[in-house]
Structures are given as structure tokens and as C-alpha cells.
mmCIF file of C-alpha atoms in Angstrom:
data_model
loop_
_atom_site.group_PDB
_atom_site.id
_atom_site.type_symbol
_atom_site.label_atom_id
_atom_site.label_comp_id
_atom_site.label_asym_id
_atom_site.label_seq_id
_atom_site.Cartn_x
_atom_site.Cartn_y
_atom_site.Cartn_z
ATOM 1 C CA UNK A 1 0.000 0.000 0.000
ATOM 2 C CA UNK A 2 1.389 3.407 -0.975
ATOM 3 C CA UNK A 3 2.155 5.588 2.054
ATOM 4 C CA UNK A 4 2.124 9.162 0.793
ATOM 5 C CA UNK A 5 1.915 10.885 4.180
ATOM 6 C CA UNK A 6 4.943 12.695 5.593
ATOM 7 C CA UNK A 7 5.090 13.902 9.170
ATOM 8 C CA UNK A 8 6.411 17.406 9.915
ATOM 9 C CA UNK A 9 9.640 15.777 11.089
ATOM 10 C CA UNK A 10 9.994 13.875 7.826
ATOM 11 C CA UNK A 11 9.317 17.042 5.831
ATOM 12 C CA UNK A 12 12.129 18.711 7.768
ATOM 13 C CA UNK A 13 14.491 15.860 6.822
ATOM 14 C CA UNK A 14 13.520 16.180 3.178
ATOM 15 C CA UNK A 15 14.052 19.949 3.231
ATOM 16 C CA UNK A 16 17.497 19.515 4.825
ATOM 17 C CA UNK A 17 18.666 17.066 2.178
ATOM 18 C CA UNK A 18 17.221 19.144 -0.646
ATOM 19 C CA UNK A 19 18.935 22.215 0.802
ATOM 20 C CA UNK A 20 22.274 20.428 0.326
ATOM 21 C CA UNK A 21 21.447 19.732 -3.320
ATOM 22 C CA UNK A 22 20.330 23.330 -3.713
ATOM 23 C CA UNK A 23 23.725 24.473 -2.420
ATOM 24 C CA UNK A 24 25.420 22.374 -5.103
ATOM 25 C CA UNK A 25 23.106 23.906 -7.695
ATOM 26 C CA UNK A 26 23.904 27.419 -6.471
ATOM 27 C CA UNK A 27 27.640 26.800 -6.668
ATOM 28 C CA UNK A 28 27.224 25.861 -10.321
ATOM 29 C CA UNK A 29 24.621 28.414 -11.384
ATOM 30 C CA UNK A 30 25.453 31.609 -9.516
ATOM 31 C CA UNK A 31 28.750 32.271 -11.341
ATOM 32 C CA UNK A 32 27.199 31.689 -14.775
ATOM 33 C CA UNK A 33 23.910 33.596 -14.280
ATOM 34 C CA UNK A 34 24.701 36.204 -11.602
ATOM 35 C CA UNK A 35 21.877 38.606 -12.538
ATOM 36 C CA UNK A 36 18.340 38.525 -13.883
ATOM 37 C CA UNK A 37 16.900 41.868 -15.010
ATOM 38 C CA UNK A 38 19.629 43.591 -12.969
ATOM 39 C CA UNK A 39 18.649 41.658 -9.828
ATOM 40 C CA UNK A 40 21.219 39.347 -8.199
ATOM 41 C CA UNK A 41 21.007 35.557 -8.188
ATOM 42 C CA UNK A 42 18.786 33.749 -7.198
ATOM 43 C CA UNK A 43 16.037 36.282 -8.025
ATOM 44 C CA UNK A 44 14.125 35.224 -11.145
ATOM 45 C CA UNK A 45 15.999 31.944 -11.574
ATOM 46 C CA UNK A 46 13.395 29.420 -10.384
ATOM 47 C CA UNK A 47 13.446 27.462 -13.657
ATOM 48 C CA UNK A 48 17.209 27.101 -13.809
ATOM 49 C CA UNK A 49 17.444 26.143 -10.130
ATOM 50 C CA UNK A 50 14.534 23.690 -10.350
ATOM 51 C CA UNK A 51 16.053 22.045 -13.414
ATOM 52 C CA UNK A 52 19.510 21.733 -11.840
ATOM 53 C CA UNK A 53 18.176 20.209 -8.602
ATOM 54 C CA UNK A 54 15.962 17.854 -10.634
ATOM 55 C CA UNK A 55 19.046 16.703 -12.562
ATOM 56 C CA UNK A 56 20.962 16.173 -9.315
ATOM 57 C CA UNK A 57 18.079 14.122 -7.928
ATOM 58 C CA UNK A 58 18.189 11.811 -10.943
ATOM 59 C CA UNK A 59 21.830 11.125 -10.117
ATOM 60 C CA UNK A 60 21.681 10.716 -6.340
ATOM 61 C CA UNK A 61 18.288 9.145 -5.611
ATOM 62 C CA UNK A 62 19.032 5.604 -6.865
ATOM 63 C CA UNK A 63 21.832 5.085 -4.327
ATOM 64 C CA UNK A 64 21.036 7.611 -1.596
ATOM 65 C CA UNK A 65 21.303 6.751 2.089
ATOM 66 C CA UNK A 66 20.267 10.214 3.279
ATOM 67 C CA UNK A 67 17.080 10.041 5.393
ATOM 68 C CA UNK A 68 15.155 12.804 3.620
ATOM 69 C CA UNK A 69 16.051 11.754 0.101
ATOM 70 C CA UNK A 70 15.289 8.135 1.019
ATOM 71 C CA UNK A 71 11.719 9.194 1.813
ATOM 72 C CA UNK A 72 11.413 10.652 -1.692
ATOM 73 C CA UNK A 73 13.027 7.561 -3.194
ATOM 74 C CA UNK A 74 10.556 5.292 -1.398
ATOM 75 C CA UNK A 75 7.609 7.203 -2.843
ATOM 76 C CA UNK A 76 9.048 6.797 -6.322
ATOM 77 C CA UNK A 77 9.726 3.090 -5.802
ATOM 78 C CA UNK A 78 6.103 2.662 -4.703
ATOM 79 C CA UNK A 79 4.785 4.236 -7.903
ATOM 80 C CA UNK A 80 4.792 8.019 -7.585
ATOM 81 C CA UNK A 81 6.645 9.973 -10.248
ATOM 82 C CA UNK A 82 8.833 13.023 -9.693
ATOM 83 C CA UNK A 83 7.769 15.627 -12.233
ATOM 84 C CA UNK A 84 8.714 19.153 -13.197
ATOM 85 C CA UNK A 85 5.800 21.577 -13.055
ATOM 86 C CA UNK A 86 5.186 25.202 -13.992
ATOM 87 C CA UNK A 87 2.155 27.237 -13.073
ATOM 88 C CA UNK A 88 0.543 29.818 -10.846
ATOM 89 C CA UNK A 89 1.366 30.132 -7.162
ATOM 90 C CA UNK A 90 -1.628 31.823 -5.503
ATOM 91 C CA UNK A 91 -2.106 33.789 -8.757
ATOM 92 C CA UNK A 92 0.762 35.987 -7.526
ATOM 93 C CA UNK A 93 3.750 34.406 -9.266
ATOM 94 C CA UNK A 94 4.756 32.097 -12.056
ATOM 95 C CA UNK A 95 6.669 29.288 -10.373
ATOM 96 C CA UNK A 96 8.701 26.275 -11.438
ATOM 97 C CA UNK A 97 8.490 23.461 -8.917
ATOM 98 C CA UNK A 98 8.568 19.703 -8.491
ATOM 99 C CA UNK A 99 5.548 17.484 -7.897
ATOM 100 C CA UNK A 100 5.867 14.071 -6.252
ATOM 101 C CA UNK A 101 2.580 12.287 -5.654
ATOM 102 C CA UNK A 102 0.493 14.617 -3.447
ATOM 103 C CA UNK A 103 3.464 16.874 -2.593
ATOM 104 C CA UNK A 104 4.494 20.279 -3.920
ATOM 105 C CA UNK A 105 8.263 20.658 -3.611
ATOM 106 C CA UNK A 106 9.717 24.099 -4.249
ATOM 107 C CA UNK A 107 13.517 24.040 -4.397
ATOM 108 C CA UNK A 108 13.637 27.698 -5.512
ATOM 109 C CA UNK A 109 11.381 29.260 -2.893
ATOM 110 C CA UNK A 110 13.667 32.280 -2.526
ATOM 111 C CA UNK A 111 13.686 33.423 -6.146
ATOM 112 C CA UNK A 112 11.088 36.158 -5.593
ATOM 113 C CA UNK A 113 12.094 37.103 -2.052
ATOM 114 C CA UNK A 114 15.690 36.130 -1.262
ATOM 115 C CA UNK A 115 14.939 36.244 2.480
ATOM 116 C CA UNK A 116 12.569 33.291 2.309
ATOM 117 C CA UNK A 117 13.729 29.701 2.964
ATOM 118 C CA UNK A 118 15.271 28.122 -0.125
ATOM 119 C CA UNK A 119 13.202 24.932 0.148
ATOM 120 C CA UNK A 120 9.496 24.502 0.780
ATOM 121 C CA UNK A 121 7.463 21.298 0.794
ATOM 122 C CA UNK A 122 3.684 21.457 1.058
ATOM 123 C CA UNK A 123 0.678 19.308 0.391
ATOM 124 C CA UNK A 124 -0.233 19.966 -3.231
ATOM 125 C CA UNK A 125 -3.866 20.264 -2.187
ATOM 126 C CA UNK A 126 -3.114 23.193 0.133
ATOM 127 C CA UNK A 127 -0.224 24.808 -1.770
ATOM 128 C CA UNK A 128 -2.412 26.953 -4.062
ATOM 129 C CA UNK A 129 -0.167 25.880 -6.927
ATOM 130 C CA UNK A 130 -2.208 25.292 -10.078
ATOM 131 C CA UNK A 131 -1.748 25.031 -13.818
ATOM 132 C CA UNK A 132 -2.642 28.150 -15.782
ATOM 133 C CA UNK A 133 -5.996 27.636 -17.433
ATOM 134 C CA UNK A 134 -6.129 30.494 -19.940
ATOM 135 C CA UNK A 135 -4.334 33.570 -21.254
ATOM 136 C CA UNK A 136 -6.438 35.915 -19.129
ATOM 137 C CA UNK A 137 -5.015 34.303 -15.994
ATOM 138 C CA UNK A 138 -1.500 34.522 -17.449
ATOM 139 C CA UNK A 139 -1.940 38.230 -18.243
ATOM 140 C CA UNK A 140 -3.254 38.966 -14.746
ATOM 141 C CA UNK A 141 -0.184 37.412 -13.134
ATOM 142 C CA UNK A 142 2.289 38.836 -15.653
ATOM 143 C CA UNK A 143 1.108 42.408 -15.178
ATOM 144 C CA UNK A 144 1.580 42.246 -11.422
ATOM 145 C CA UNK A 145 4.560 39.904 -11.117
ATOM 146 C CA UNK A 146 6.676 41.096 -14.050
ATOM 147 C CA UNK A 147 5.373 44.678 -13.898
ATOM 148 C CA UNK A 148 4.670 44.715 -17.614
ATOM 149 C CA UNK A 149 2.017 46.070 -19.906
ATOM 150 C CA UNK A 150 0.488 43.403 -22.123
ATOM 151 C CA UNK A 151 -0.753 43.987 -25.670
ATOM 152 C CA UNK A 152 -2.049 41.807 -28.476
ATOM 153 C CA UNK A 153 0.676 40.318 -30.631
ATOM 154 C CA UNK A 154 0.188 42.324 -33.797
ATOM 155 C CA UNK A 155 3.920 42.546 -34.561
ATOM 156 C CA UNK A 156 4.093 38.896 -35.717
ATOM 157 C CA UNK A 157 0.417 38.194 -36.428
ATOM 158 C CA UNK A 158 1.081 34.786 -38.005
ATOM 159 C CA UNK A 159 2.617 33.695 -34.688
ATOM 160 C CA UNK A 160 -0.266 35.131 -32.657
ATOM 161 C CA UNK A 161 -2.429 31.975 -32.631
ATOM 162 C CA UNK A 162 0.395 30.232 -30.764
ATOM 163 C CA UNK A 163 1.785 33.269 -28.898
ATOM 164 C CA UNK A 164 -0.911 35.943 -28.726
ATOM 165 C CA UNK A 165 0.754 38.254 -26.194
ATOM 166 C CA UNK A 166 3.278 41.079 -26.438
ATOM 167 C CA UNK A 167 4.772 42.055 -23.079
ATOM 168 C CA UNK A 168 6.374 45.479 -22.654
ATOM 169 C CA UNK A 169 8.583 46.072 -19.627
ATOM 170 C CA UNK A 170 9.194 49.268 -17.707
ATOM 171 C CA UNK A 171 12.357 49.917 -19.754
ATOM 172 C CA UNK A 172 10.353 49.782 -22.977
ATOM 173 C CA UNK A 173 11.756 46.472 -24.193
ATOM 174 C CA UNK A 174 9.219 43.929 -25.408
ATOM 175 C CA UNK A 175 8.921 40.214 -26.064
ATOM 176 C CA UNK A 176 6.347 37.695 -27.223
ATOM 177 C CA UNK A 177 4.541 35.506 -24.714
ATOM 178 C CA UNK A 178 4.268 32.901 -23.741
ATOM 179 C CA UNK A 179 6.416 30.431 -25.582
ATOM 180 C CA UNK A 180 6.492 27.566 -23.096
ATOM 181 C CA UNK A 181 4.815 24.203 -23.571
ATOM 182 C CA UNK A 182 2.079 24.922 -21.026
ATOM 183 C CA UNK A 183 0.867 28.107 -22.713
ATOM 184 C CA UNK A 184 1.310 26.688 -26.207
ATOM 185 C CA UNK A 185 -0.985 23.874 -25.090
ATOM 186 C CA UNK A 186 -3.561 26.415 -23.870
ATOM 187 C CA UNK A 187 -3.644 27.788 -27.412
ATOM 188 C CA UNK A 188 -3.544 24.482 -29.251
ATOM 189 C CA UNK A 189 -5.904 22.491 -27.025
ATOM 190 C CA UNK A 190 -8.532 25.200 -27.411
ATOM 191 C CA UNK A 191 -8.199 25.048 -31.212
ATOM 192 C CA UNK A 192 -6.850 28.629 -30.909
ATOM 193 C CA UNK A 193 -10.098 29.891 -29.351
ATOM 194 C CA UNK A 194 -8.258 30.991 -26.196
ATOM 195 C CA UNK A 195 -5.797 32.926 -28.353
ATOM 196 C CA UNK A 196 -8.649 34.562 -30.214
ATOM 197 C CA UNK A 197 -10.391 35.470 -26.966
ATOM 198 C CA UNK A 198 -7.357 37.228 -25.460
ATOM 199 C CA UNK A 199 -6.475 38.950 -28.729
ATOM 200 C CA UNK A 200 -9.973 40.415 -28.857
ATOM 201 C CA UNK A 201 -9.599 41.751 -25.318
ATOM 202 C CA UNK A 202 -6.179 43.425 -25.556
ATOM 203 C CA UNK A 203 -5.150 46.759 -27.110
ATOM 204 C CA UNK A 204 -2.770 47.099 -30.033
ATOM 205 C CA UNK A 205 0.898 47.619 -29.274
ATOM 206 C CA UNK A 206 2.150 51.229 -29.122
ATOM 207 C CA UNK A 207 3.476 52.677 -32.382
ATOM 208 C CA UNK A 208 7.031 53.013 -31.032
ATOM 209 C CA UNK A 209 7.074 49.344 -30.066
ATOM 210 C CA UNK A 210 5.768 48.309 -33.476
ATOM 211 C CA UNK A 211 8.418 50.396 -35.220
ATOM 212 C CA UNK A 212 11.209 48.676 -33.280
ATOM 213 C CA UNK A 213 9.792 45.276 -34.200
ATOM 214 C CA UNK A 214 9.470 46.298 -37.853
ATOM 215 C CA UNK A 215 13.157 47.221 -37.912
ATOM 216 C CA UNK A 216 14.223 43.938 -36.286
ATOM 217 C CA UNK A 217 12.025 41.808 -38.533
ATOM 218 C CA UNK A 218 13.417 43.495 -41.652
ATOM 219 C CA UNK A 219 16.594 41.473 -41.043
ATOM 220 C CA UNK A 220 14.766 38.165 -41.546
ATOM 221 C CA UNK A 221 14.170 36.434 -44.862
ATOM 222 C CA UNK A 222 11.616 33.850 -45.955
ATOM 223 C CA UNK A 223 9.897 33.066 -42.675
ATOM 224 C CA UNK A 224 6.138 33.307 -42.991
ATOM 225 C CA UNK A 225 5.629 33.214 -39.218
ATOM 226 C CA UNK A 226 7.741 36.345 -38.795
ATOM 227 C CA UNK A 227 7.098 38.292 -41.984
ATOM 228 C CA UNK A 228 3.435 37.697 -42.810
ATOM 229 C CA UNK A 229 1.124 40.633 -42.239
ATOM 230 C CA UNK A 230 -2.569 40.764 -41.405
ATOM 231 C CA UNK A 231 -4.979 40.543 -38.515
ATOM 232 C CA UNK A 232 -3.969 38.204 -35.636
ATOM 233 C CA UNK A 233 -7.525 36.983 -35.030
ATOM 234 C CA UNK A 234 -7.866 36.068 -38.702
ATOM 235 C CA UNK A 235 -4.835 33.817 -38.406
ATOM 236 C CA UNK A 236 -6.502 32.064 -35.453
ATOM 237 C CA UNK A 237 -9.552 31.375 -37.594
ATOM 238 C CA UNK A 238 -7.412 30.123 -40.480
ATOM 239 C CA UNK A 239 -5.316 27.823 -38.302
ATOM 240 C CA UNK A 240 -8.449 26.400 -36.734
ATOM 241 C CA UNK A 241 -10.018 25.687 -40.125
ATOM 242 C CA UNK A 242 -6.851 23.968 -41.317
ATOM 243 C CA UNK A 243 -6.650 21.852 -38.132
ATOM 244 C CA UNK A 244 -3.245 23.200 -37.183
ATOM 245 C CA UNK A 245 -3.985 22.239 -33.579
ATOM 246 C CA UNK A 246 -3.029 18.663 -34.511
ATOM 247 C CA UNK A 247 -0.111 19.629 -36.758
ATOM 248 C CA UNK A 248 3.055 19.163 -34.697
ATOM 249 C CA UNK A 249 5.241 20.175 -37.628
ATOM 250 C CA UNK A 250 3.478 23.530 -37.770
ATOM 251 C CA UNK A 251 3.818 23.958 -34.019
ATOM 252 C CA UNK A 252 7.523 23.176 -34.136
ATOM 253 C CA UNK A 253 8.002 25.619 -37.016
ATOM 254 C CA UNK A 254 6.277 28.341 -34.989
ATOM 255 C CA UNK A 255 8.538 27.666 -31.992
ATOM 256 C CA UNK A 256 11.635 27.640 -34.221
ATOM 257 C CA UNK A 257 10.612 31.004 -35.667
ATOM 258 C CA UNK A 258 10.145 32.401 -32.176
ATOM 259 C CA UNK A 259 13.538 31.102 -31.045
ATOM 260 C CA UNK A 260 15.215 32.908 -33.943
ATOM 261 C CA UNK A 261 14.044 36.248 -32.539
ATOM 262 C CA UNK A 262 16.051 38.331 -30.040
ATOM 263 C CA UNK A 263 15.068 37.667 -26.417
ATOM 264 C CA UNK A 264 13.694 41.200 -26.299
ATOM 265 C CA UNK A 265 13.243 44.054 -28.765
#
């Protein structure tokens, strides 16, 4: 029978062992990514830290004798899977974490507030960590957490069915959002209806922002996703009619086009 319950004492053991792995991750990551948006490590680095600790766990768990890690190992042996997760934490932050059975494990708990404990383990049911259900929820969090303005993606309208958002930071730089698997799936699984809905609700990008994008895109050749013009919502309708939601080649081409762009414009 699978025993998924941890006592407070066992949670403390797990946190202690994960804190050691987090230290190893910090020693590797901090020198290579010392700043994020002019803020010192670990601020803003939850994905990189989560991924590094996850990789360390794959290495150490099979042979571990540490009491906290052994508790995690036992859950895995009994059938639970250790998974990476990204989503909303209390609709205040975007957070990268680990999920193991009924447990939410945050190995980058200090990446918004560096004074918080580095490790947090909570019952998933009470953690208020959830997947992001639509672009409206994403926009709500992004505006507050990233301190950005969000506009419809009318700079690359052919990409808009997959990535309907244009985020503009306080410095005036802008980028398309959101090009991760979770948000791409929101678009695709809705047959681009969610993209259409958010595009209809957002204002057009400011003229100055559009002009900067026009200049950047003039350096690209022969990429329909980047160079096609038109109305973003119309592309959603077209992609839906052509069943692009099931076309993985088209999805991959859209992501490749996005990755060819500068990180911000």
C-alpha cells in the first residue's frame, strides 16, 4: 500500500537534504547567471534552479542513504513519479516546482524574495499551486509579477495563434509571450479559441514598439511566421479551419521562428 503521508519531522528531513542539493546547484549556477533583469542571483531563476536540482536528484536518488532523500526515493519506488511543473502560485507568481505524488516541492522558494527559505514542501492540495488555465489568468499574473504592460501580438500576427501576447517592460523592451509548452498547449488544445479570446480583449501595441519590431524583422528572410502581415484573429480562424492544432510540424516551425528572434526588442 502506498504511504504518501509525511510527518512534519519527515518534511524537515527532506528539506534539509534538498537544501544540500540546492547548495550544489547554487555553486554551479550563480557564477554563470549572476543577474536577472539587474537583480542578483537567485532572483528570477526558479526554472534554472529547479532544473539543476531535478538533474541532481536523478543522479543521487538511486543510491542515496540520506534520510530525507530516502523518503522521496521510497515514494518513487512505490509508484509516484517526480515531475517538473510550472504554473501559478496563488495567482501571484509564475513558479517552477517539483511534484511528487500529493506533494508540492519548491527548491527555488527564494527566487522572488531572497529572504525566504530556499526549500518549501507542502501538500499539493493546500499549496495553491495550479496550472494556468487560460491567457487571461496569465496576463493577470504577468502584469503584477513582471510589472509589464500586455498587448495583443500584432507585430508577428502569423505567430499570434500560438503566442498571442506582447509584453512590454518598464524599460520599454518587449517580447512575445508565452512560448512555453504549457501556454502553447492552452492555445492548441482550445483550437486557438483561447488565443482569439485574449487577442480580442487586448489593445494594439504602441506605435514606437511596433516600429522597433518592424526594424528587427526586416533582417529576416523567408519566414512566414515572422514576416506575414494581417490581422492576428484572422490567423486564429485560419489555423483552426486547417486543423493546425493537430499539426506538430506547424507547431515546431512556430517555436523555431520564435527562437530565432532576439530575447527582447
